[in-house]
Every structure is written in structure tokens, then in C-alpha cells.
Short mmCIF file of C-alpha atoms in Angstrom, two decimals:
data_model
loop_
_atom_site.label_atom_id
_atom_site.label_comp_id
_atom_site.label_asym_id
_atom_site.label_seq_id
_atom_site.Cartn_x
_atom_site.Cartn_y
_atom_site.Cartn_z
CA UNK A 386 -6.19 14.31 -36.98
CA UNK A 387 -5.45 10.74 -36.48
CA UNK A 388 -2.75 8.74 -34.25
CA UNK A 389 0.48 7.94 -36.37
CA UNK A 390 0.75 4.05 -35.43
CA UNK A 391 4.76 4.43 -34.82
CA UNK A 392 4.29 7.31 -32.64
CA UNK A 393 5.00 7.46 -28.44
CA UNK A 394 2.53 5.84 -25.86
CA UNK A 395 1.89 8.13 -22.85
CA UNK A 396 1.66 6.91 -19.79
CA UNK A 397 0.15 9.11 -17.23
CA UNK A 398 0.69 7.91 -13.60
CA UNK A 399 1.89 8.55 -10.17
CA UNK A 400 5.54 8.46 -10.22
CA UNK A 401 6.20 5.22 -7.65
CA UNK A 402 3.75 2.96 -9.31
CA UNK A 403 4.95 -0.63 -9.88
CA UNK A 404 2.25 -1.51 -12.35
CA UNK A 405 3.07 1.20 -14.70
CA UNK A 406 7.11 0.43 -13.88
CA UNK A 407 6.04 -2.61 -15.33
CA UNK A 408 4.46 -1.75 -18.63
CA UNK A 409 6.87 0.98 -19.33
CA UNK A 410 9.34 -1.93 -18.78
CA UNK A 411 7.72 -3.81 -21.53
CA UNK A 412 7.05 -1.30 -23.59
CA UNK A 413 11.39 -0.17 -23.57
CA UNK A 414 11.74 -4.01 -24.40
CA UNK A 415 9.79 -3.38 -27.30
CA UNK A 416 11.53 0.25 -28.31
CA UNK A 417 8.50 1.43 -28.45
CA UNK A 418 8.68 4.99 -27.65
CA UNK A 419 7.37 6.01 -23.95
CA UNK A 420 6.68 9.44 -22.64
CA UNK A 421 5.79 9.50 -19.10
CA UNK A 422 4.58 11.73 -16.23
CA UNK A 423 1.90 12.30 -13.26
CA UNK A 424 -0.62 14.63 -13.60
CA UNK A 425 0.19 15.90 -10.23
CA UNK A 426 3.34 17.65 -11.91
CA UNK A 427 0.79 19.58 -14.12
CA UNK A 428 0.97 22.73 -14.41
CA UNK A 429 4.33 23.41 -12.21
CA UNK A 430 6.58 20.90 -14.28
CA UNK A 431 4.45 19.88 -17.18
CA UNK A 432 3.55 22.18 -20.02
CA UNK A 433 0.46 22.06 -22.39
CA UNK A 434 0.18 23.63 -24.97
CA UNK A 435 -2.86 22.54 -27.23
CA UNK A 436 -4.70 24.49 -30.65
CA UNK A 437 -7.73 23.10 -31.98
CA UNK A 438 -8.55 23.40 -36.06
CA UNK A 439 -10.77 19.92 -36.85
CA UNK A 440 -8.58 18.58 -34.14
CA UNK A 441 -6.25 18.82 -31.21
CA UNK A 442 -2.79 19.44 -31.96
CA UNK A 443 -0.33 21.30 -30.06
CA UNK A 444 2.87 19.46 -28.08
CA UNK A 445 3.10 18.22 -24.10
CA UNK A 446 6.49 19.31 -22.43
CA UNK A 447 8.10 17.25 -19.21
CA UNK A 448 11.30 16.62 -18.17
CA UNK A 449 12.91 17.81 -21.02
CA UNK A 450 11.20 15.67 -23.33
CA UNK A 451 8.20 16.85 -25.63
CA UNK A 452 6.20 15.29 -27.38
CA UNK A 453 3.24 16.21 -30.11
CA UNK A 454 -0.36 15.53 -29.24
CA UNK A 455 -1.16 14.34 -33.01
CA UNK A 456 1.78 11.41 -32.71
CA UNK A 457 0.48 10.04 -29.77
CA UNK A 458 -0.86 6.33 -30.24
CA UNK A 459 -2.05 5.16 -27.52
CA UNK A 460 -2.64 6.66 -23.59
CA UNK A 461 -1.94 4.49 -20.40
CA UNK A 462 -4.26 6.21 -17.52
CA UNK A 463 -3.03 4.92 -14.17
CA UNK A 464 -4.44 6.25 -11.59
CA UNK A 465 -2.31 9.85 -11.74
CA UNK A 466 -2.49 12.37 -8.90
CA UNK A 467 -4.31 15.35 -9.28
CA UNK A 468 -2.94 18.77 -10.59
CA UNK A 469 -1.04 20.79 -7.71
CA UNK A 470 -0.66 24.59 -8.27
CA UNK A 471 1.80 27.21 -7.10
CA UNK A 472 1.43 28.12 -3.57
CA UNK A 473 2.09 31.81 -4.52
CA UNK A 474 -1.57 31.45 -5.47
CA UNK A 475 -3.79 32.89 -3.03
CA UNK A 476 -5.04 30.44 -0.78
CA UNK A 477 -8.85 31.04 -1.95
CA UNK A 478 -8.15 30.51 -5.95
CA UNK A 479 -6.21 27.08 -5.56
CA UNK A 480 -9.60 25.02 -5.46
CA UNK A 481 -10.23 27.14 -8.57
CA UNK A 482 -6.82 26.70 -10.33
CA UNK A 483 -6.75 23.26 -9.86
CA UNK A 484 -9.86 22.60 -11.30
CA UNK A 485 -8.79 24.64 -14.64
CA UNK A 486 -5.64 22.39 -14.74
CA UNK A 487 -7.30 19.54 -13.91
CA UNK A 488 -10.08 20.04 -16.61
CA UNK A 489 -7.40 21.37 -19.05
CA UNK A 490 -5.17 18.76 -19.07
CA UNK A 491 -7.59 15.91 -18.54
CA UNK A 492 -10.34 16.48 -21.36
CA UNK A 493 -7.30 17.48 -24.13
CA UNK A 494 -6.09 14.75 -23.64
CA UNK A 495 -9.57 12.51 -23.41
CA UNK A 496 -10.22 13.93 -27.05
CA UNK A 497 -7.31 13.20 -29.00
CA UNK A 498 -8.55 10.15 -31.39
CA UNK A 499 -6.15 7.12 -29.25
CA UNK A 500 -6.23 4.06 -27.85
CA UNK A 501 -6.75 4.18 -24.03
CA UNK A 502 -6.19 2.10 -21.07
CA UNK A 503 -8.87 4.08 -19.58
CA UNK A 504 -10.57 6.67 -21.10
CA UNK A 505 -10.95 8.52 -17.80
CA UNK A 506 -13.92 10.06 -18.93
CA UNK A 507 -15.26 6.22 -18.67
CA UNK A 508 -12.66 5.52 -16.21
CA UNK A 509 -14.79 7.78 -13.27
CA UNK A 510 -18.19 6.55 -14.69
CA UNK A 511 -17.53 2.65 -14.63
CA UNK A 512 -16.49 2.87 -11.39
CA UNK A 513 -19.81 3.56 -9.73
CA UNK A 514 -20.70 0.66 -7.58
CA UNK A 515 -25.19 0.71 -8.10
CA UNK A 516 -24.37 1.00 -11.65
CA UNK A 517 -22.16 -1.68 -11.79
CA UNK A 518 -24.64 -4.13 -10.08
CA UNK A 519 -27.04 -3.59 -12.67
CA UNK A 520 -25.20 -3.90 -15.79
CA UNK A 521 -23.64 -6.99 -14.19
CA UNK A 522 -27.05 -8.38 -14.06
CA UNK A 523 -27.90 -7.41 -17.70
CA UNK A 524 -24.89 -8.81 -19.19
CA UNK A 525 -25.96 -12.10 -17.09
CA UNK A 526 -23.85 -12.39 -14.04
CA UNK A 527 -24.59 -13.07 -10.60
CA UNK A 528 -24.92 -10.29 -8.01
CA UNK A 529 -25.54 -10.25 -4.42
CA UNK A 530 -28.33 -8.85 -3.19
CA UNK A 531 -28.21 -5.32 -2.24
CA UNK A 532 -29.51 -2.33 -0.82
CA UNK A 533 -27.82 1.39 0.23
CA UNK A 534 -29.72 3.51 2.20
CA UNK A 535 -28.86 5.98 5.35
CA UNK A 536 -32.25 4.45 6.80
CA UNK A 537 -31.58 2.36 10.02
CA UNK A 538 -35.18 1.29 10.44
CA UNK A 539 -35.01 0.23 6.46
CA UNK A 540 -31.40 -1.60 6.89
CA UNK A 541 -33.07 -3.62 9.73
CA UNK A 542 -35.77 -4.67 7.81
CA UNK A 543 -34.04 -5.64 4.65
CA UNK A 544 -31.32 -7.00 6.76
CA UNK A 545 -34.08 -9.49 8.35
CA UNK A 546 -35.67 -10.21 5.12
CA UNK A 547 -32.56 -11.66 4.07
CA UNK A 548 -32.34 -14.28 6.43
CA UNK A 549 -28.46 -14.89 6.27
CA UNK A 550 -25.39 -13.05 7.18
CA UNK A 551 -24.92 -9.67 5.90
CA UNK A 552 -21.80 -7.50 5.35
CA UNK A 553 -21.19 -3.58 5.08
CA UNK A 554 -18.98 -2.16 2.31
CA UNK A 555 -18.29 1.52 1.28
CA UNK A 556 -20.37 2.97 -1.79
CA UNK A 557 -17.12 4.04 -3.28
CA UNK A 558 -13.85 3.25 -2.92
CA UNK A 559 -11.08 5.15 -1.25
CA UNK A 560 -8.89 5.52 2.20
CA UNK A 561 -9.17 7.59 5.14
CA UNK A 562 -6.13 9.24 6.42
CA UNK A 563 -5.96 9.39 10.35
CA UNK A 564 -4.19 12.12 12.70
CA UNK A 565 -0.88 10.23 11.58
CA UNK A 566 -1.56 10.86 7.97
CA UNK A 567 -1.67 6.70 7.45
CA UNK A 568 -3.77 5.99 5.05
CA UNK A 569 -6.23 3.41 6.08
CA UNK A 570 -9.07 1.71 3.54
CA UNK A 571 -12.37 0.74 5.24
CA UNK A 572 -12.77 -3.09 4.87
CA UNK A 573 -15.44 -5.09 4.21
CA UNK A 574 -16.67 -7.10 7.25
CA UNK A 575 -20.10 -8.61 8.68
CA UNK A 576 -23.15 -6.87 10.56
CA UNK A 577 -25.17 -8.25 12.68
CA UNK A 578 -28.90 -6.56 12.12
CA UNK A 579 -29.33 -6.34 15.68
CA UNK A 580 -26.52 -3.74 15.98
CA UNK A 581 -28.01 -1.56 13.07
CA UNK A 582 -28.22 1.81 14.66
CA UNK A 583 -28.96 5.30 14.25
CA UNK A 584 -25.04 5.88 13.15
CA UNK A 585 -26.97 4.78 10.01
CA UNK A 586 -28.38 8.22 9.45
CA UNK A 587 -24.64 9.54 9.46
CA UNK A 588 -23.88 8.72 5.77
CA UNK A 589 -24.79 6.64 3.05
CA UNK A 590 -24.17 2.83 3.10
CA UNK A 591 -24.26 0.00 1.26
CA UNK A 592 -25.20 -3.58 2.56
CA UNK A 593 -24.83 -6.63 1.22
CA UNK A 594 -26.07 -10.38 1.37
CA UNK A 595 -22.67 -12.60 2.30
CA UNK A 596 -22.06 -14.89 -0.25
CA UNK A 597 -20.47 -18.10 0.95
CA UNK A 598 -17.06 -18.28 -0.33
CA UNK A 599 -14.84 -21.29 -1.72
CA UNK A 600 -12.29 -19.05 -2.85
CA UNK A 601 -12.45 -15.18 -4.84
CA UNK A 602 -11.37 -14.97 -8.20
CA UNK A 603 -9.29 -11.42 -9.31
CA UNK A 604 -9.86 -11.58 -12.93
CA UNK A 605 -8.32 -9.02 -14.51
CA UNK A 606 -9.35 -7.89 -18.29
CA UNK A 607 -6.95 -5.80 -20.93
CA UNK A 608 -8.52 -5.23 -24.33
CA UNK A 609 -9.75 -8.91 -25.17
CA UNK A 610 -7.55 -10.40 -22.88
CA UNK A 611 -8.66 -12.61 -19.32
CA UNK A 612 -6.38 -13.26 -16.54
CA UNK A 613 -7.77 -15.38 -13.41
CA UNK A 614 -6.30 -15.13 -10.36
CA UNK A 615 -7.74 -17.48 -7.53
CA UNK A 616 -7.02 -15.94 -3.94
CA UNK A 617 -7.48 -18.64 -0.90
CA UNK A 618 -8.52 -17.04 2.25
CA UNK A 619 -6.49 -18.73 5.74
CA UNK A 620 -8.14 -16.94 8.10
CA UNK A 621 -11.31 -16.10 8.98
CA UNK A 622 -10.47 -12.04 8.59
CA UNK A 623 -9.35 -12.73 4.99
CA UNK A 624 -12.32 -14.50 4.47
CA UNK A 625 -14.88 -11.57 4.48
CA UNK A 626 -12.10 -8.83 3.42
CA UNK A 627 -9.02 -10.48 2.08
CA UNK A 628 -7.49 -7.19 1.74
CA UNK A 629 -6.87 -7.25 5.80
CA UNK A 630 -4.65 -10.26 6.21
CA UNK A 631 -2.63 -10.56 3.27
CA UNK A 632 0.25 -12.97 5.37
CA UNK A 633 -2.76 -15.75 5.33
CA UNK A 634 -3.59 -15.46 1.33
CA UNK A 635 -2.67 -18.29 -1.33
CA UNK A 636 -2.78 -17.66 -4.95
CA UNK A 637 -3.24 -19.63 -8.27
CA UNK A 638 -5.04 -19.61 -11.28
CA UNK A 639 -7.79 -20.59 -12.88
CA UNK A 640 -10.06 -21.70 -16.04
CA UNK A 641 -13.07 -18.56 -16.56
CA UNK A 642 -16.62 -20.19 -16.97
CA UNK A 643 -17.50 -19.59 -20.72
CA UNK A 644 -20.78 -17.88 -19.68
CA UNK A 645 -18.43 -15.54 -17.31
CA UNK A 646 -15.95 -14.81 -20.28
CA UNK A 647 -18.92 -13.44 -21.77
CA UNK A 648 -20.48 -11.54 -18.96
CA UNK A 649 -17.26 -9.92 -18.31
CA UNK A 650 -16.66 -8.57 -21.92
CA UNK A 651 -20.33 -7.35 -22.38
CA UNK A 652 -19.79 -5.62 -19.06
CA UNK A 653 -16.85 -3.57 -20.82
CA UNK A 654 -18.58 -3.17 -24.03
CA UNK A 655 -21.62 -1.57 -21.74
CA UNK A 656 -19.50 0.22 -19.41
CA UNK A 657 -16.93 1.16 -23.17
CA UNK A 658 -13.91 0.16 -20.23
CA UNK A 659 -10.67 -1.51 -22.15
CA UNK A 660 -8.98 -2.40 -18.90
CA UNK A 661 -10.38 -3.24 -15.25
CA UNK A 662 -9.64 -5.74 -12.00
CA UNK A 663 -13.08 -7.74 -11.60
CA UNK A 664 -13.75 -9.06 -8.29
CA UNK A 665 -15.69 -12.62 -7.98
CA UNK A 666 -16.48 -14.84 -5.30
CA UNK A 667 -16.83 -18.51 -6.21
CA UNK A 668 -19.24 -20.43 -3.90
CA UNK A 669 -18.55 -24.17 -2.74
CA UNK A 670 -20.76 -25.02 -5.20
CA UNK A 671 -18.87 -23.39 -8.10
CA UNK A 672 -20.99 -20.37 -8.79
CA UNK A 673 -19.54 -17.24 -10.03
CA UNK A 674 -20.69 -14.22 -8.20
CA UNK A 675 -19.83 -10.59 -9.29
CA UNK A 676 -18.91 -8.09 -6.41
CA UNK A 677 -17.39 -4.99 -8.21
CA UNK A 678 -14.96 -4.00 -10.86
CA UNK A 679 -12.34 -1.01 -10.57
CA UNK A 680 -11.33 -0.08 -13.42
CA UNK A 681 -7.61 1.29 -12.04
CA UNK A 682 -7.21 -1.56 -9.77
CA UNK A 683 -3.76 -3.11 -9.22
CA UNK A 684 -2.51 -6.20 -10.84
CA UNK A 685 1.39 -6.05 -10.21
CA UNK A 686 0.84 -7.89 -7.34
CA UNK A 687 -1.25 -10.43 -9.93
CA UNK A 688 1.32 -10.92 -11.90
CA UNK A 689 3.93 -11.20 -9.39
CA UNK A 690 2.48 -13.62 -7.32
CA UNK A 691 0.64 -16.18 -10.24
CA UNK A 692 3.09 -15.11 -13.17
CA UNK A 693 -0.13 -14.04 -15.63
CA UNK A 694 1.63 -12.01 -18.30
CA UNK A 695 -0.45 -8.93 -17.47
CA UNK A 696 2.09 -6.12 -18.25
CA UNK A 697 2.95 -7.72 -21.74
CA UNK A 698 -1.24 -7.72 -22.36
CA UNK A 699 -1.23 -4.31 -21.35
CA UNK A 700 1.93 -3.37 -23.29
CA UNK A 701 0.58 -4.83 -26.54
CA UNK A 702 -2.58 -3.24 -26.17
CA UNK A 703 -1.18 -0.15 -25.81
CA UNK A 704 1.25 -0.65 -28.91
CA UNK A 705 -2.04 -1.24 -30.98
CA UNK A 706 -0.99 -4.75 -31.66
CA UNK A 707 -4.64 -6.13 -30.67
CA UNK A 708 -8.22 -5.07 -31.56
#
């Protein structure tokens, strides 16, 4: 079974999410066809029904609108919620139900023969922070220097061995909600190695060497395309975390290093991700240094702020109009 080039792109995301508003957008411009849903509406509102004989083949049902799993061309993979089941299932089978839905709907879909923006097979795996780090280094970008541990004693000592500042990020990414069901991310910010304690021991963290900071660079990547986005810290908060004062950030763009450009797509080709948000710093000096890449992080906000034509990149990607 192979993709029929004329057939719909599916775009699989949460149902308020301007970036795929965006692409969809783009993609209606082009009348090329657009089927689109969240996982989270699988299995109460979405219906899959999938045979395999040398291939998948079978058809996908939302909304009224079906569409066959062998005319798909290309998937768009943004960051859907997971599968929610019935609540007439007993309470101590949901775990269990949503795991068959999720696993159902997830790896049909990951083996039909299509382009994807990301595979989320891939998707899950390129995301993994230590892993990153190291194929940043082998595909010859700078890296801070790091260490994760639950060891308090250990933190201290690597912490002094540095000799500089050092900051404290989460392993993986993700929010906590509180008692008010706000969601709430856990920014990056300094340590002092002094105040290392035993809280240490609690969970795992991951420290970090602080690179001195000119500006941060946002570069995001779709297929073979590069977008730069240069975000100015104006305030010392921003400056270790600009996620925590957005009111004091700047934006622009900027030219990519040629040795970067390089990096960046042998980091894909390693990692096999089409799509991802990079995350530089660049130091006074003009160095390039690598902090993370998520593979389903935002752009709108990109786009909207620099005018990078990242929704048209991702929309002819996804039309199969580039390699």
C-alpha cells in the first residue's frame, strides 16, 4: 500500500491549537484536502476501523467525515490529547482501555507508509533530554556541561568542580497542576551549591553549567527548512528562563552559523525527527550553544511575532512538495 499523492493530510491535534489553526489554514489556501481531529475524541467520537493484508487499510470516521487510511499523504502530529473512554467503564479497566485505544489508534496510524510531522514513535524518543546532549555533541554542537543525579553529596561536588554559576532544569518537560488546577511549568533558574540539600534525594535532577547569554536563538526546523528566531532577555528573570517574563522579551531574526545548519540537520537525521523547536544560547562572544530540542514545541508565537513563514514550511511539507 502506498500514499496516493492527491489524497487528504491528517492532522491530529488538540482542538484549540493555534499552530495547527495555522497550517490547516494554509493547507485550505492550497485546497488541499484536510481531515482533522484530537486523539482525545478517540474512541467516543472517532471511529477506526483498520484490516491488515501486506498493509493497513481500513477508513477513520469523525465528525461526519471519513476518510481511507490508504489515501492518506501525509500526517501532522501535534501534540494531541490522549484517548478518553466511556465512564460507564468500570473505574478499574479505564487505565486499561485507554491504553488499548491509545496503542490502537497511535501505532495504525505510525505504520501507514506517509509523510509525518512527527512520527510519534520518534516523536517520544527524540525528546529525551541525556540523549539529546549526546547526539548534539556527535553531530558537533556545543553543550553545556551536565550532570543528573538524585545524589546531594555528588551535585555539591560537581557543582564546585565547575567553578561558575549553575542552574537546575527538569529531566523532562511538562507542567504541574496545583490545588486550582492551573497549570504551572517548572522554570529554569540558578542554584547556589551551598543550598544543595538532601531534597536532592527526592527525585531525579538535572544540573547544568550557566552559559553566559547575549541573546537565545529559537530555531525552528521543518523538513529541510531553518527558521531563526533571536529572543532578547530585559530582565534579569528572562535571562535564566525567558519563559517567566514574557512582557520583557524582544524578538528578531537571525543568520544560522553554517557549521550550526549542519549540526542541526545531522541531529534530525540521527534522531529520524522532520520537525522540532531547537533551543540555543548565543554567548557574547558569538558561540552557539545547544540546550534542548522538543520536537512538538510551539512556533505560532514564532511566526507571529518575527513573521518566519513557518506554517507555509510546514504546510508544504506536509503536501509532499519538498524532500
Amino acid at each position: 500500500m502506498a500514499a496516493v499523492s492527491g489524497g487528504p493530510v491528517l492532522v491530529v491535534a488538540e482542538n484549540l491549537d493555534a499552530a495547527a489553526d495555522m497550517v490547516v489554514d494554509e493547507l485550505n489556501r492550497r485546497s488541499v484536502p484536510v481531515v482533522r481531529f484530537d486523539a482525545a475524541d478517540y474512541p467516543q467520537q472517532v471511529t477506526l476501523t483498520a484490516g491488515y493484508d501486506a498493509g493497513w487499510a481500513g477508513v477513520l470516521e469523525h465528525a461526519g467525515r471519513s476518510v481511507r487510511l490508504d489515501t492518506v499523504r501525509s500526517i501532522y502530529w501535534r501534540r494531541p490529547g490522549r484517548p478518553v473512554v466511556e465512564e460507564a467503564i468500570p473505574a478499574e479497566y479505564r487505565p486499561w482501555a485507554t491504553d488499548q485505544a491509545d496503542a490502537a489508534l497511535l501505532n495504525v496510524l505510525a505504520a501507514l507508509p506517509v509523510r509525518w510531522l512527527n512520527n510519534p514513535h520518534t516523536d517520544r524518543l527524540g525528546a529525551h533530554k541525556p540523549q539529546q546532549l549526546a547526539v548534539a555533541t556527535r553531530c558537533g554542537l556545543s553543550v553545556p556541561r551536565t550532570l543528573v543525579t538524585n545524589d546531594p553529596v555528588a551535585a555539591r561536588k560537581w557543582a564546585t568542580g565547575i567553578g561558575g554559576p549553575i542552574v537546575v532544569k527538569p529531566v523532562l518537560g511538562g507542567r504541574l497542576a496545583d490545588r486550582a488546577a492551573r497549570r504551572r511549568m517548572v522554570p529554569t533558574h540558578e542554584v547556589d551549591p551551598d543550598e544543595i540539600d538532601d531534597s536532592v534525594r527526592l527525585t531525579a535532577h538535572l544540573f547544568q553549567e550557566r552559559i553566559p547569554k547575549y541573546h537565545e536563538v529559537r530555531l525552528t526546523v521543518v523538513g529541510s527548512e531553518l527558521f531563526a528566531a533571536t529572543i532578547h532577555a530585559g530582565s534579569a528573570q528572562a535571562g535564566q528562563d525567558w519563559r517567566t517574563d514574557y512582557p520583557s522579551l524582544s524578538y528578531g531574526t537571525c543568520a544560522i552559523p553554517e557549521h550550526v545548519a549542519l549540526g542541526v540537520r545531522d541531529f534530525c537525521t540521527w534522531t529520524g525527527l522532520a520537525s522540532g523547536a531547537f533551543d540555543f544560547a548565543v554567548t557574547p562572544a558569538g558561540g552557539w550553544v545547544f540546550f534542548e530540542c522538543n520536537p512538538s514545541g510551539t512556533w505560532a508565537w514564532v511566526e507571529q511575532r518575527t513573521g518566519l513563514p513557518i506554517a507555509k514550511a510546514h504546510a508544504t511539507y506536509l503536501q509532499g512538495a519538498t524532500p
